[in-house]
CSV table of C-alpha atoms in Angstrom, one decimal:
chain,number,residue,atom,x,y,z
H,1,UNK,CA,41.0,104.2,188.1
H,2,UNK,CA,43.2,101.8,190.0
H,3,UNK,CA,46.1,100.6,187.9
H,4,UNK,CA,48.7,99.5,190.5
H,5,UNK,CA,50.6,96.4,189.6
H,6,UNK,CA,49.3,96.5,186.0
H,7,UNK,CA,51.1,97.4,182.9
H,8,UNK,CA,49.3,99.3,180.1
H,9,UNK,CA,50.6,99.4,176.6
H,10,UNK,CA,50.0,102.7,174.8
H,11,UNK,CA,49.7,102.7,171.0
H,12,UNK,CA,50.9,105.5,170.3
H,13,UNK,CA,52.0,108.5,172.2
H,14,UNK,CA,51.3,111.1,169.5
H,15,UNK,CA,49.6,114.3,170.3
H,16,UNK,CA,46.4,112.7,171.6
H,17,UNK,CA,48.0,109.5,172.9
H,18,UNK,CA,50.4,111.5,175.0
H,19,UNK,CA,47.5,113.0,177.0
H,20,UNK,CA,46.2,109.5,177.7
H,21,UNK,CA,49.6,108.3,178.7
H,22,UNK,CA,50.1,111.2,181.1
H,23,UNK,CA,46.8,110.3,182.8
H,24,UNK,CA,47.7,106.7,183.1
H,25,UNK,CA,51.2,107.5,184.5
H,26,UNK,CA,49.6,110.0,186.9
H,27,UNK,CA,47.3,107.3,188.1
H,28,UNK,CA,50.3,105.1,188.9
H,29,UNK,CA,50.3,102.7,185.9
H,30,UNK,CA,53.4,101.3,184.4
H,31,UNK,CA,53.0,102.4,180.7
H,32,UNK,CA,55.0,100.8,177.9
H,33,UNK,CA,55.2,101.8,174.3
H,34,UNK,CA,57.0,100.8,171.1
H,35,UNK,CA,59.5,103.3,169.5
H,36,UNK,CA,59.9,101.1,166.4
H,37,UNK,CA,58.9,103.2,163.4
H,38,UNK,CA,58.0,106.2,165.4
H,39,UNK,CA,59.5,109.7,164.8
H,40,UNK,CA,61.6,111.8,167.2
H,41,UNK,CA,58.6,114.0,168.3
H,42,UNK,CA,56.8,110.8,169.6
H,43,UNK,CA,60.0,109.6,171.2
H,44,UNK,CA,60.5,112.9,172.9
H,45,UNK,CA,56.9,113.0,174.2
H,46,UNK,CA,57.2,109.5,175.5
H,47,UNK,CA,60.5,110.2,177.3
H,48,UNK,CA,59.0,113.3,178.8
H,49,UNK,CA,56.0,111.4,180.2
H,50,UNK,CA,58.1,108.6,181.7
H,51,UNK,CA,56.8,105.9,179.3
H,52,UNK,CA,58.9,102.8,179.1
H,53,UNK,CA,60.2,102.0,175.6
H,54,UNK,CA,60.0,98.3,174.8
H,55,UNK,CA,60.9,98.9,171.2
H,56,UNK,CA,58.4,96.8,169.3
H,57,UNK,CA,54.7,96.0,169.2
H,58,UNK,CA,55.5,92.4,170.1
H,59,UNK,CA,57.3,93.8,173.2
H,60,UNK,CA,54.3,95.9,174.2
H,61,UNK,CA,51.8,93.0,173.7
H,62,UNK,CA,54.0,90.6,175.7
H,63,UNK,CA,54.3,93.0,178.7
H,64,UNK,CA,50.8,94.5,178.9
H,65,UNK,CA,47.7,93.6,180.7
H,66,UNK,CA,45.8,96.2,178.7
H,67,UNK,CA,46.5,97.9,175.4
H,68,UNK,CA,45.1,101.3,174.6
H,69,UNK,CA,45.2,102.2,171.0
H,70,UNK,CA,45.1,105.9,170.2
H,71,UNK,CA,45.8,106.0,166.5
H,72,UNK,CA,44.2,107.9,163.6
H,73,UNK,CA,41.0,106.2,162.5
H,74,UNK,CA,42.4,105.1,159.2
H,75,UNK,CA,45.1,103.1,161.0
H,76,UNK,CA,42.9,101.6,163.8
H,77,UNK,CA,41.9,98.4,162.0
H,78,UNK,CA,45.5,97.6,160.9
H,79,UNK,CA,46.8,98.2,164.4
H,80,UNK,CA,44.1,95.9,165.9
H,81,UNK,CA,44.9,93.2,163.4
H,82,UNK,CA,48.6,93.4,164.1
H,83,UNK,CA,47.9,93.0,167.9
H,84,UNK,CA,45.6,90.1,167.2
H,85,UNK,CA,48.2,88.3,165.1
H,86,UNK,CA,50.6,88.5,168.1
H,87,UNK,CA,48.1,86.6,170.2
H,88,UNK,CA,47.4,89.3,172.7
H,89,UNK,CA,44.8,88.1,175.2
H,90,UNK,CA,44.4,91.1,177.5
H,91,UNK,CA,42.0,94.0,177.3
H,92,UNK,CA,42.3,95.9,174.0
H,93,UNK,CA,40.9,99.5,174.0
H,94,UNK,CA,40.5,101.3,170.7
H,95,UNK,CA,40.3,104.9,171.9
H,96,UNK,CA,40.0,106.9,168.7
């Protein structure tokens, strides 16, 4: 996977998402995420992985070429709708 010069938004670096984020960072991607509404365990994981906090979902959508959503299945549709409302036009990957 070549990710140079691309920014990937990760929704969200929880237990599963952090493994995805680590792989993307390891491949050389710039990975951004939103800390808004997230707990300290997620914040600590993201810091440890070197993810860039852009604070809000709007910030992630504005800065990303690709969004990777790793959320629990019950939240997947709501997250996808929130991204669509923001007008995101890049590649959206629902990875749950």
